[in-house]
Short mmCIF file of C-alpha atoms in Angstrom, two decimals:
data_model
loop_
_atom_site.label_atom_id
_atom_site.label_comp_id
_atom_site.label_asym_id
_atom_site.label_seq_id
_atom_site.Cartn_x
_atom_site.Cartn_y
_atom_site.Cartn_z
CA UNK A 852 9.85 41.42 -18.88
CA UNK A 853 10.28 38.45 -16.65
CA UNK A 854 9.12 35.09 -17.27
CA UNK A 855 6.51 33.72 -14.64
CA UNK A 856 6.49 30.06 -13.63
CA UNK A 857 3.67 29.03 -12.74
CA UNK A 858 2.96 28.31 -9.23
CA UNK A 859 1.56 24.45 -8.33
CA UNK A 860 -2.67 25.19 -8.42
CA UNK A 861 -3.75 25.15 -4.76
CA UNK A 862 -6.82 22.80 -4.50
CA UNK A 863 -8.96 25.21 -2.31
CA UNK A 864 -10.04 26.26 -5.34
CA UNK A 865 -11.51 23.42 -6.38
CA UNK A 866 -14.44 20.88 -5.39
CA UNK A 867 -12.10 18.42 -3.29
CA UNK A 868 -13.97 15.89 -1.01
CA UNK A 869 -14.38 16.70 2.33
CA UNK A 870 -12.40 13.88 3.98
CA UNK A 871 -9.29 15.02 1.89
CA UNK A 872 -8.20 18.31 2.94
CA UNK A 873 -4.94 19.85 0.21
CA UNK A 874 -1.95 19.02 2.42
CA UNK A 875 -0.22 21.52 3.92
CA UNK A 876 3.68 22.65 4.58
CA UNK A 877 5.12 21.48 7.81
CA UNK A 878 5.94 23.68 10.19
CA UNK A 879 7.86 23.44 13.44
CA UNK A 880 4.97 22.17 15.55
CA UNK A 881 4.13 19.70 12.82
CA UNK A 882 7.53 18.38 12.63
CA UNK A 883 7.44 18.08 16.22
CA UNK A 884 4.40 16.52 16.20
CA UNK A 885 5.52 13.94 13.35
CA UNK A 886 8.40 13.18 15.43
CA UNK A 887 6.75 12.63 18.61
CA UNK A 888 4.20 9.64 16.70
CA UNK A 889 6.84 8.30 14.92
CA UNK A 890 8.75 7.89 18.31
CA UNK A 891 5.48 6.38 20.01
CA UNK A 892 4.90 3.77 16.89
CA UNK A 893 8.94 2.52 17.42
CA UNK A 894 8.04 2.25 20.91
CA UNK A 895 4.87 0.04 20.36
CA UNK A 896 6.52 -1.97 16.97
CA UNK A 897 10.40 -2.39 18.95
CA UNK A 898 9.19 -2.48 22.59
CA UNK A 899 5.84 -3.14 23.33
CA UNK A 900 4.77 -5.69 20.68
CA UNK A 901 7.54 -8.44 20.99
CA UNK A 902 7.01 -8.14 24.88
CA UNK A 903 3.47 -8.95 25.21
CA UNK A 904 2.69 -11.12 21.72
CA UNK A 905 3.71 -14.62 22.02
CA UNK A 906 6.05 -15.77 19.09
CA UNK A 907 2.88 -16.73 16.66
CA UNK A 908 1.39 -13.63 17.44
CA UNK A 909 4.74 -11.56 16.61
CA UNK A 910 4.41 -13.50 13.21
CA UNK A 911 1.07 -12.47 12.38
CA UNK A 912 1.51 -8.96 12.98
CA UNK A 913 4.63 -9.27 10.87
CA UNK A 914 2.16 -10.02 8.04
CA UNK A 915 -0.40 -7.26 8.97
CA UNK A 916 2.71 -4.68 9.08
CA UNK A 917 3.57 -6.00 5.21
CA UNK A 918 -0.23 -5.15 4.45
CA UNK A 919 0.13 -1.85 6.02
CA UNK A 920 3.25 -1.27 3.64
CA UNK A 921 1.07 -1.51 0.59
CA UNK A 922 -1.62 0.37 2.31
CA UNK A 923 0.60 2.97 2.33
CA UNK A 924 1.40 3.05 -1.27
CA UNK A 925 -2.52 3.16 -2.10
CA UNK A 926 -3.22 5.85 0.51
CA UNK A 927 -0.85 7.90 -1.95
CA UNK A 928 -2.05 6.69 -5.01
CA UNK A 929 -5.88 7.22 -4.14
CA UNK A 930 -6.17 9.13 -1.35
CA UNK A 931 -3.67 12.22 -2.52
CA UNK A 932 -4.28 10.90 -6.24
CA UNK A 933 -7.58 9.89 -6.81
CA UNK A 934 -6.51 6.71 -8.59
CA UNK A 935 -8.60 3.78 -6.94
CA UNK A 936 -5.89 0.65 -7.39
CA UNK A 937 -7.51 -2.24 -7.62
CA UNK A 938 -4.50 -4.22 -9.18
CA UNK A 939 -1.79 -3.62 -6.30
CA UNK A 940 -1.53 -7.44 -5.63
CA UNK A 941 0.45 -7.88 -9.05
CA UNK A 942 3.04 -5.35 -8.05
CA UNK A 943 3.34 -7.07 -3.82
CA UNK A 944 2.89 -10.44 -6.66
CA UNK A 945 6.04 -9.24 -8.43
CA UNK A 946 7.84 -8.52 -5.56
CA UNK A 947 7.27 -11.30 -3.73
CA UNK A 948 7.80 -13.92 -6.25
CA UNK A 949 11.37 -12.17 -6.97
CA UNK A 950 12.17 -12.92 -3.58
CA UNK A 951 10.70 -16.34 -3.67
CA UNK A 952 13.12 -17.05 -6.14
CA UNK A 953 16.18 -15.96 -4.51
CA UNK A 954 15.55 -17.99 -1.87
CA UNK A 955 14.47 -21.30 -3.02
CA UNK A 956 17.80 -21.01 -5.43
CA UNK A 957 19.37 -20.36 -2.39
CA UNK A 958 18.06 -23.60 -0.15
CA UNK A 959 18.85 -25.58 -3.29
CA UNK A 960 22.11 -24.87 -2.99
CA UNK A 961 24.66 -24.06 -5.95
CA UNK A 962 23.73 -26.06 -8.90
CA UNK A 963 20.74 -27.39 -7.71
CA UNK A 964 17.28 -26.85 -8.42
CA UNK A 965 14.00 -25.64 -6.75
CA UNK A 966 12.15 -28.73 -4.95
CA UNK A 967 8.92 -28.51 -6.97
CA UNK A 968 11.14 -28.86 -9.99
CA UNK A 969 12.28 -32.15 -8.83
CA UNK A 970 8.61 -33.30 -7.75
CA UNK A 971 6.93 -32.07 -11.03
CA UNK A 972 9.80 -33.34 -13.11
CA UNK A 973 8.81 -30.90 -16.12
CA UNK A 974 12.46 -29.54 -16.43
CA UNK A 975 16.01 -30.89 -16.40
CA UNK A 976 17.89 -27.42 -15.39
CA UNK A 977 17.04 -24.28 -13.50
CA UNK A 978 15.01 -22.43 -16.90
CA UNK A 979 17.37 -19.13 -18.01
CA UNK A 980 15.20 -16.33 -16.79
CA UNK A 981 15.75 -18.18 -13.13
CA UNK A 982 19.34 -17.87 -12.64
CA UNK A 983 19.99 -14.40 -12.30
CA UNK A 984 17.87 -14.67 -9.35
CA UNK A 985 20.39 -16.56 -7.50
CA UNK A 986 22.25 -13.15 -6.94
CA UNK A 987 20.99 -11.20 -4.33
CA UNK A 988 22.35 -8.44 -6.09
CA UNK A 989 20.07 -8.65 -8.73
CA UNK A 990 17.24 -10.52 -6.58
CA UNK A 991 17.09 -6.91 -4.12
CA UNK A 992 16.54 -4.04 -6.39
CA UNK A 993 14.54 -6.50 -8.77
CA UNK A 994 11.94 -7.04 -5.83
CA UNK A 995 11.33 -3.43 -6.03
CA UNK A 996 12.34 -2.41 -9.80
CA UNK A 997 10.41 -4.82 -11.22
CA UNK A 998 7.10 -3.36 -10.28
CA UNK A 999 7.87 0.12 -10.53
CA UNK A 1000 8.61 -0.66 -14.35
CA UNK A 1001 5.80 -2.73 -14.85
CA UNK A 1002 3.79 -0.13 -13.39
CA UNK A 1003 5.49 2.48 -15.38
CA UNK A 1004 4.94 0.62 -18.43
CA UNK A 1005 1.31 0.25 -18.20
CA UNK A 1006 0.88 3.77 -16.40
CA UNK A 1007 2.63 5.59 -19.38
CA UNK A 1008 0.08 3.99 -21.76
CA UNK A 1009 -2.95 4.64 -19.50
CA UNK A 1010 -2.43 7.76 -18.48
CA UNK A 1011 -1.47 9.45 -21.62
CA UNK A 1012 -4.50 8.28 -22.54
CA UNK A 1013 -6.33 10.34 -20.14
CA UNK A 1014 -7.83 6.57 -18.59
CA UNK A 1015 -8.92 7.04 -15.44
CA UNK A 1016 -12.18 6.99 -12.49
CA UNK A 1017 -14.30 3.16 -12.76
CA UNK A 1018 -12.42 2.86 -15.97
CA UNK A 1019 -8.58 2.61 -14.66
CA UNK A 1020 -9.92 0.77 -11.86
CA UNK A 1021 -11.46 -1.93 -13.89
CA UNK A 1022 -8.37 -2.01 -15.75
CA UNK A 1023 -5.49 -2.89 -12.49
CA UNK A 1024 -8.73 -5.18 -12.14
CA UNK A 1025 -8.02 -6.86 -14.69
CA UNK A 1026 -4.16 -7.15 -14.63
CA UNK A 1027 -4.28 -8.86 -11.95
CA UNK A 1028 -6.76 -11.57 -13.07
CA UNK A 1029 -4.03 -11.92 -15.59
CA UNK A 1030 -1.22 -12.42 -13.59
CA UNK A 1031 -2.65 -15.05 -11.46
CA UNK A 1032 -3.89 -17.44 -15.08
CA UNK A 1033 -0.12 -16.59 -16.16
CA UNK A 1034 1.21 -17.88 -12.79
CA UNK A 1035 -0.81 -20.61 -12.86
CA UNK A 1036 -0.64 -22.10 -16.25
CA UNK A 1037 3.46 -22.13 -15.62
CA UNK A 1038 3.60 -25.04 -12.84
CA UNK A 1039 6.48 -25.78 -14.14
CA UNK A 1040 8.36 -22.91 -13.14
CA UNK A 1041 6.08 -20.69 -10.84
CA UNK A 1042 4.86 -23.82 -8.47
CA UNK A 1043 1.16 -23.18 -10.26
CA UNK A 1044 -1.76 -23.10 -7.88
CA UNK A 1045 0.47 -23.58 -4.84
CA UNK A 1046 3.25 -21.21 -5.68
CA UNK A 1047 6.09 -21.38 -3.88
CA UNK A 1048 6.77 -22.88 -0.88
CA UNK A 1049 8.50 -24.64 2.69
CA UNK A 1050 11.15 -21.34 2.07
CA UNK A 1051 13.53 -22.78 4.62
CA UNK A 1052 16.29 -20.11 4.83
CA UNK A 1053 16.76 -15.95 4.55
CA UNK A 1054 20.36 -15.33 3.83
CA UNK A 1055 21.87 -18.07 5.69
CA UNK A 1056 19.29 -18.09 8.67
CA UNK A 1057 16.80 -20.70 9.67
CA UNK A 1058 13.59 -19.27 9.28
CA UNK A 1059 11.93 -21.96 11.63
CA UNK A 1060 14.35 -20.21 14.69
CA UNK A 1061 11.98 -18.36 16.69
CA UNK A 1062 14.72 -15.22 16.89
CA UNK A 1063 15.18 -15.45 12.93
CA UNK A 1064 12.20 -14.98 12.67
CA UNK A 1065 12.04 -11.81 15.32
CA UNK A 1066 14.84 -10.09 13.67
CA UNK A 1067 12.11 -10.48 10.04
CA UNK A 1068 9.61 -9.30 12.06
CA UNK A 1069 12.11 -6.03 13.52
CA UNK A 1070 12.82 -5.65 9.74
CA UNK A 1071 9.54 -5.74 8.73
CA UNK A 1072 8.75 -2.67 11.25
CA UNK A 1073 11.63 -0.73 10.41
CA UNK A 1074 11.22 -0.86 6.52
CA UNK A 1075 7.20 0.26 7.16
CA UNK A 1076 8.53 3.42 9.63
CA UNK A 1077 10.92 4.39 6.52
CA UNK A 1078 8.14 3.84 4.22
CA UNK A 1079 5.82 6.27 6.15
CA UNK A 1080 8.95 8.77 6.47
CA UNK A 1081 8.95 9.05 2.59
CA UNK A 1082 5.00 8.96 1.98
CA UNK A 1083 5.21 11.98 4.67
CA UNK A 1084 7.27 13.49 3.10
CA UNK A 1085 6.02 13.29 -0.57
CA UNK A 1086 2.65 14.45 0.84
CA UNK A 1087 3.60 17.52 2.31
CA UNK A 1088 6.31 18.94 -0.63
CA UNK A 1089 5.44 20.68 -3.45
CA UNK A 1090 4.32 17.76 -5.68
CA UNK A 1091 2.05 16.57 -3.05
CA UNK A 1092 0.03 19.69 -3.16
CA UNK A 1093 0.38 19.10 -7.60
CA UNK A 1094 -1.03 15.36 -6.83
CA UNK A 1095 -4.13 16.86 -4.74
CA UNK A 1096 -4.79 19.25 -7.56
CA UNK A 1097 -4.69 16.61 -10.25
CA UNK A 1098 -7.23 14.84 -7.85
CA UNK A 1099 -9.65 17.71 -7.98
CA UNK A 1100 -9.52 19.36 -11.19
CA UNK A 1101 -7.19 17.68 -13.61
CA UNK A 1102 -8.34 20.06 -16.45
CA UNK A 1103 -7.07 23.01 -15.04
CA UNK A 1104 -3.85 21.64 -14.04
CA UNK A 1105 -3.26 20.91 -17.49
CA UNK A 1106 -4.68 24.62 -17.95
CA UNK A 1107 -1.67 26.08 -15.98
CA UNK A 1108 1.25 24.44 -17.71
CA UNK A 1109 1.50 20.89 -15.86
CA UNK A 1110 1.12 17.49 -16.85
CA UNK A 1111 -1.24 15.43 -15.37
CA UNK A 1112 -0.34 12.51 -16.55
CA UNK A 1113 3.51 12.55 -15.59
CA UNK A 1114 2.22 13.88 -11.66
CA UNK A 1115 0.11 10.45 -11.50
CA UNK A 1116 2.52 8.53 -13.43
CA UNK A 1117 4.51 9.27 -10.17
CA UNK A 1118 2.40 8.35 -7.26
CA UNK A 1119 1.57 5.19 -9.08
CA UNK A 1120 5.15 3.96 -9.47
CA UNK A 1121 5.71 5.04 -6.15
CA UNK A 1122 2.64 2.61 -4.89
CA UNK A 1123 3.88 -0.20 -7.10
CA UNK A 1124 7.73 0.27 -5.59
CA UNK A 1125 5.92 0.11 -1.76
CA UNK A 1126 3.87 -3.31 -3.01
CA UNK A 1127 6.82 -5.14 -4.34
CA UNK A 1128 8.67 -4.74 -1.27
CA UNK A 1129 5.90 -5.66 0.88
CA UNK A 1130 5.52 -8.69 -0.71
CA UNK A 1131 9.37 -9.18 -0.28
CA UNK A 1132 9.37 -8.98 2.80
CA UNK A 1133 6.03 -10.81 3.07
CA UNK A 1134 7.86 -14.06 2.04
CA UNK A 1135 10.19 -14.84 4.86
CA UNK A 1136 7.61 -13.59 7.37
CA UNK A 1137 5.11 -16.37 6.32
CA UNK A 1138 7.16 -18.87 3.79
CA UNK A 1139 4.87 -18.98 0.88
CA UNK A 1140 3.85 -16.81 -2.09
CA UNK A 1141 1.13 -18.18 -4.36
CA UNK A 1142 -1.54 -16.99 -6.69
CA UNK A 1143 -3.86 -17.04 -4.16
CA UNK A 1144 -2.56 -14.02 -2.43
CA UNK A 1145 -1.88 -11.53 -4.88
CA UNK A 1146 -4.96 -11.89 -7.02
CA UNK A 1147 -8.20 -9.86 -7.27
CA UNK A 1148 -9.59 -10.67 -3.78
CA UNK A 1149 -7.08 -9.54 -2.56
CA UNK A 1150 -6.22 -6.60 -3.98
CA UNK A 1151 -9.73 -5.44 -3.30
CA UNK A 1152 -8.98 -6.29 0.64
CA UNK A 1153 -5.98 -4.06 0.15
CA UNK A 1154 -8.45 -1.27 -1.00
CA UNK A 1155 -10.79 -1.89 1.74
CA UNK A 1156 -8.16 -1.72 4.73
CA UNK A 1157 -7.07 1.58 3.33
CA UNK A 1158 -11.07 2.83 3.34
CA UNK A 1159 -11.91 1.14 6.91
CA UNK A 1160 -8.43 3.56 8.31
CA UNK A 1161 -9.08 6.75 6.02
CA UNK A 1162 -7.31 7.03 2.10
CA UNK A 1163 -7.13 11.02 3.20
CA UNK A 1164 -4.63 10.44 5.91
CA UNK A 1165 -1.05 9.07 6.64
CA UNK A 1166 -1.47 6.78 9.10
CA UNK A 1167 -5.38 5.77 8.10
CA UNK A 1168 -4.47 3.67 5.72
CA UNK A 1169 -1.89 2.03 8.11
CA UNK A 1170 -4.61 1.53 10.91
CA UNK A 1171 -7.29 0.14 8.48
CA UNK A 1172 -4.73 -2.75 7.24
CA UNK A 1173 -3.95 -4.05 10.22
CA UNK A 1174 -7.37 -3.70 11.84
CA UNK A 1175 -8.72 -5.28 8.37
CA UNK A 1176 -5.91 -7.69 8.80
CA UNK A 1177 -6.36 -8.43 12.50
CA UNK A 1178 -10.28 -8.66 12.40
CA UNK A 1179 -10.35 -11.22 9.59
CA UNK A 1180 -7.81 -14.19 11.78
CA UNK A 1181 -9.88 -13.11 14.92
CA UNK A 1182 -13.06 -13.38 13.71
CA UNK A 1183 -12.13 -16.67 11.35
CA UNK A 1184 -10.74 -18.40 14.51
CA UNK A 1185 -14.02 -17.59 16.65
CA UNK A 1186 -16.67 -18.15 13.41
CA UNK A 1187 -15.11 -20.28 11.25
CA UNK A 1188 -18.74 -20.24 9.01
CA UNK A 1189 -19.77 -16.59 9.31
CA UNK A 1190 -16.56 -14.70 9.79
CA UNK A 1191 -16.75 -13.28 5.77
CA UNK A 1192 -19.97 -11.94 6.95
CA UNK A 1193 -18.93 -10.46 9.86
CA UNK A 1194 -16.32 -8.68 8.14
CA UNK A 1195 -18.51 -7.19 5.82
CA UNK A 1196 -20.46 -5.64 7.99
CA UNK A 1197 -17.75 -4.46 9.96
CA UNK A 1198 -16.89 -2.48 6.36
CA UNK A 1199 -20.24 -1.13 5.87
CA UNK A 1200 -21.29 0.08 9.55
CA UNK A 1201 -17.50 2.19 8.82
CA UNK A 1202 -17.84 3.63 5.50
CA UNK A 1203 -21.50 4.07 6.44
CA UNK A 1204 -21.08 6.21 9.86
CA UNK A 1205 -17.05 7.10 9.50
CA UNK A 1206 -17.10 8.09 5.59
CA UNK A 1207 -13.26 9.46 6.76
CA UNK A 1208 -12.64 6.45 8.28
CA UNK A 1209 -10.83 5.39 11.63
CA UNK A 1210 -8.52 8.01 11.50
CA UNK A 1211 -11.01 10.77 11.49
CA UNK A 1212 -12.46 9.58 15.44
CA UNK A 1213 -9.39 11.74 16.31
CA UNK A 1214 -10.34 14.83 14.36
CA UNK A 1215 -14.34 14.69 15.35
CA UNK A 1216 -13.51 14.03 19.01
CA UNK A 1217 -11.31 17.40 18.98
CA UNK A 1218 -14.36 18.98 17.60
CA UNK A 1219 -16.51 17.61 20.53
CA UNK A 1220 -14.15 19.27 23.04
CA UNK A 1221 -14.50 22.52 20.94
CA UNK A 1222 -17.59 23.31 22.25
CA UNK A 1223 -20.71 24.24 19.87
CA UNK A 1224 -19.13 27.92 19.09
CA UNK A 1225 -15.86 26.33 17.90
CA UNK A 1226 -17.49 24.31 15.44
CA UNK A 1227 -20.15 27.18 14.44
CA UNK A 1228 -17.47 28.95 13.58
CA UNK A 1229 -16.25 25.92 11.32
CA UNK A 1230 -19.19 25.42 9.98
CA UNK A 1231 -18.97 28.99 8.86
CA UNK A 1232 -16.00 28.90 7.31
CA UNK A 1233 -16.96 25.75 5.56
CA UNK A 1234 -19.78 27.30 4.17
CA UNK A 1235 -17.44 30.37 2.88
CA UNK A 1236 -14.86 28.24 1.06
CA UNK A 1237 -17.42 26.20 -0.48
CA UNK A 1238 -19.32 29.45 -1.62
CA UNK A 1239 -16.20 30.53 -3.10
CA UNK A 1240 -15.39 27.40 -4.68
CA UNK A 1241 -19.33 28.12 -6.51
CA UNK A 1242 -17.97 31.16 -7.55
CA UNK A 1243 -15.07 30.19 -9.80
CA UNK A 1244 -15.89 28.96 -13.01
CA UNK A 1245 -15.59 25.78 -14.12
CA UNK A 1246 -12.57 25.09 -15.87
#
């Protein structure tokens, strides 16, 4: 008699929200389709972007597209996952600082030490743990490495220990407040409250050239297509459909001979990897990285961006950062005093009348030009799959 493996557990068979459909295999209109938008977003990042945005505009979307990046990561996490990340700013933190490093060694020149060593005057010699930053070797991968073992550390302990819903969210929560009183309380060697900054230089070029900092900004857009590649990719294999039924019924996936804890363990390493190189590349497309921009705030803006664009979606969570991104300078330069306001609301009024957010407009206009028998008969069918769903006992 031959041994059955079990096959991944489908989630139509269980109570998934209705703004996360299970993903589905690509076929060869889908890969045509995914194609076709990745073509139309080079067009609009390569070609249309630097030719209409003036050279401080170009800079700012630079810094949107390295929000987007972690966006990304989260939209995997919590949208296919169901693990709400409120701690991603340690991991882009991580990454970013590693980076940081690198750099500042690297405008010191050989033998010489960070500027805000000098000026604070606590040290006499680069400290240890410093110098194998001067390498970009080891500065490179360790922008990315780094968090994806920091967050496979504390995701091994966590999820092992079946941790998870308000309770793993509180925890990332948490983490991060940490990391920001440990960054701080080392002036010395972290820059404290200001972090690091005035990063000159990005291997050998002059950051303060207008096309240096183009060819950052043309990096920046490639590195977020290649990111979106992969996250489509993970989505729509095999473990993508495992990750979506963890999401929905974690006790029977355990049931059927898989474990839960490893399939997270994944999509949360994977979001960390995505943060820490957004935050890489975050520091030669603005100069800085402080405390101030990887703590809780904003890791709770990275949430939101994702929710304003749709966690359920590939490209929702890419829309939703930048719009997040792009609404908070424009409405800060026009109401300086009410802008924070403003951008509430502009959060509410979306999760309140777009629970899928922006990226579902596409899928309810294409049920407008249905016509009412088109969407009786999804309606219908919605009502079947839910009544079968009532019929299969909990597990």
């Amino acid at each position: 008699m031959t041994a059955v493996t079990p096959a991944p557990p489908s989630a139509a068979g269980t109570s998934a929200p209705a703004d996360a459909p299970p993903p589905k295999r690509p076929g060869g209109r889908s890969r045509l389709r995914a194609a076709a938008g990745f073509a139309f977003g080079a067009a609009l990042l390569f070609a249309v972007a630097p030719l209409v945005l003036s050279d401080f505009r170009l800079a700012l979307l630079a810094k949107y597209l390295c929000v987007a990046m972690v966006a990304v990561g989260i939209g995997i996490a919590w949208g296919r996952g169901g693990m709400l990340t409120l701690g991603q700013g340690v991991f882009f933190g991580l990454g970013g600082y590693a980076m940081a490093m690198h750099l500042k060694l690297a405008d010191a020149g050989p033998g010489g030490m960070p500027d805000f060593m000098q000026l604070y005057g606590q040290l006499d010699e680069v400290p240890v743990w410093w110098r194998p930053f001067a390498s970009p070797w080891f500065a490179l991968p360790a922008t990315v490495l780094l968090p994806m073992a920091v967050a496979f550390g504390l995701g091994s302990l966590v999820f092992r220990r079946r941790v998870r819903g308000a309770y793993f969210a509180i925890l990332s929560q948490a983490l991060a407040a940490a990391m920001v009183i440990l960054l701080i309380g080392q002036q010395g060697t972290t820059g404290g409250t200001n972090g690091l900054t005035d990063i000159e230089g990005f291997f050998g070029y002059d950051l303060d050239d207008p096309v240096n900092q183009r060819m950052v900004y043309f990096i920046i857009a490639g590195v977020l297509l290649a990111l979106l590649a992969l996250a489509r990719q993970l989505i729509h294999s095999r473990y993508g459909e495992l990750l979506v039924a963890v999401r929905d019924s974690e006790e029977r996936v355990r049931f059927l001979g898989y474990d839960p804890a490893s399939v997270k363990l994944v999509a949360y390493v994977v979001a960390a990897g995505m943060a820490g190189l957004a935050g890489a590349l975050f520091v030669p497309a603005v100069g800085i990285i402080s405390p101030a921009l990887i703590g809780i705030v904003p890791s709770i803006e990275f949430v939101i961006g994702v929710a304003v664009g749709g966690r359920a979606t590939l490209l929702g969570p890419v829309l939703g950062a930048v719009a997040v991104a792009w609404a908070r300078t424009a409405l800060s330069e026009r109401f300086p005093g009410t802008w924070t306001y403003l951008q509430g609301l502009l959060f509410v009024v979306v999760v309140a009348f777009l629970p899928g957010g922006l990226a579902s407009l596409w899928a309810l206009a294409r049920r407008r030009d249905a016509g009412p028998e088109q969407s009786r008969r999804g309606w219908s069918a919605l009502g079947r799959r839910r009544a079968e769903r009532a019929e299969v006992p909990a597990a």
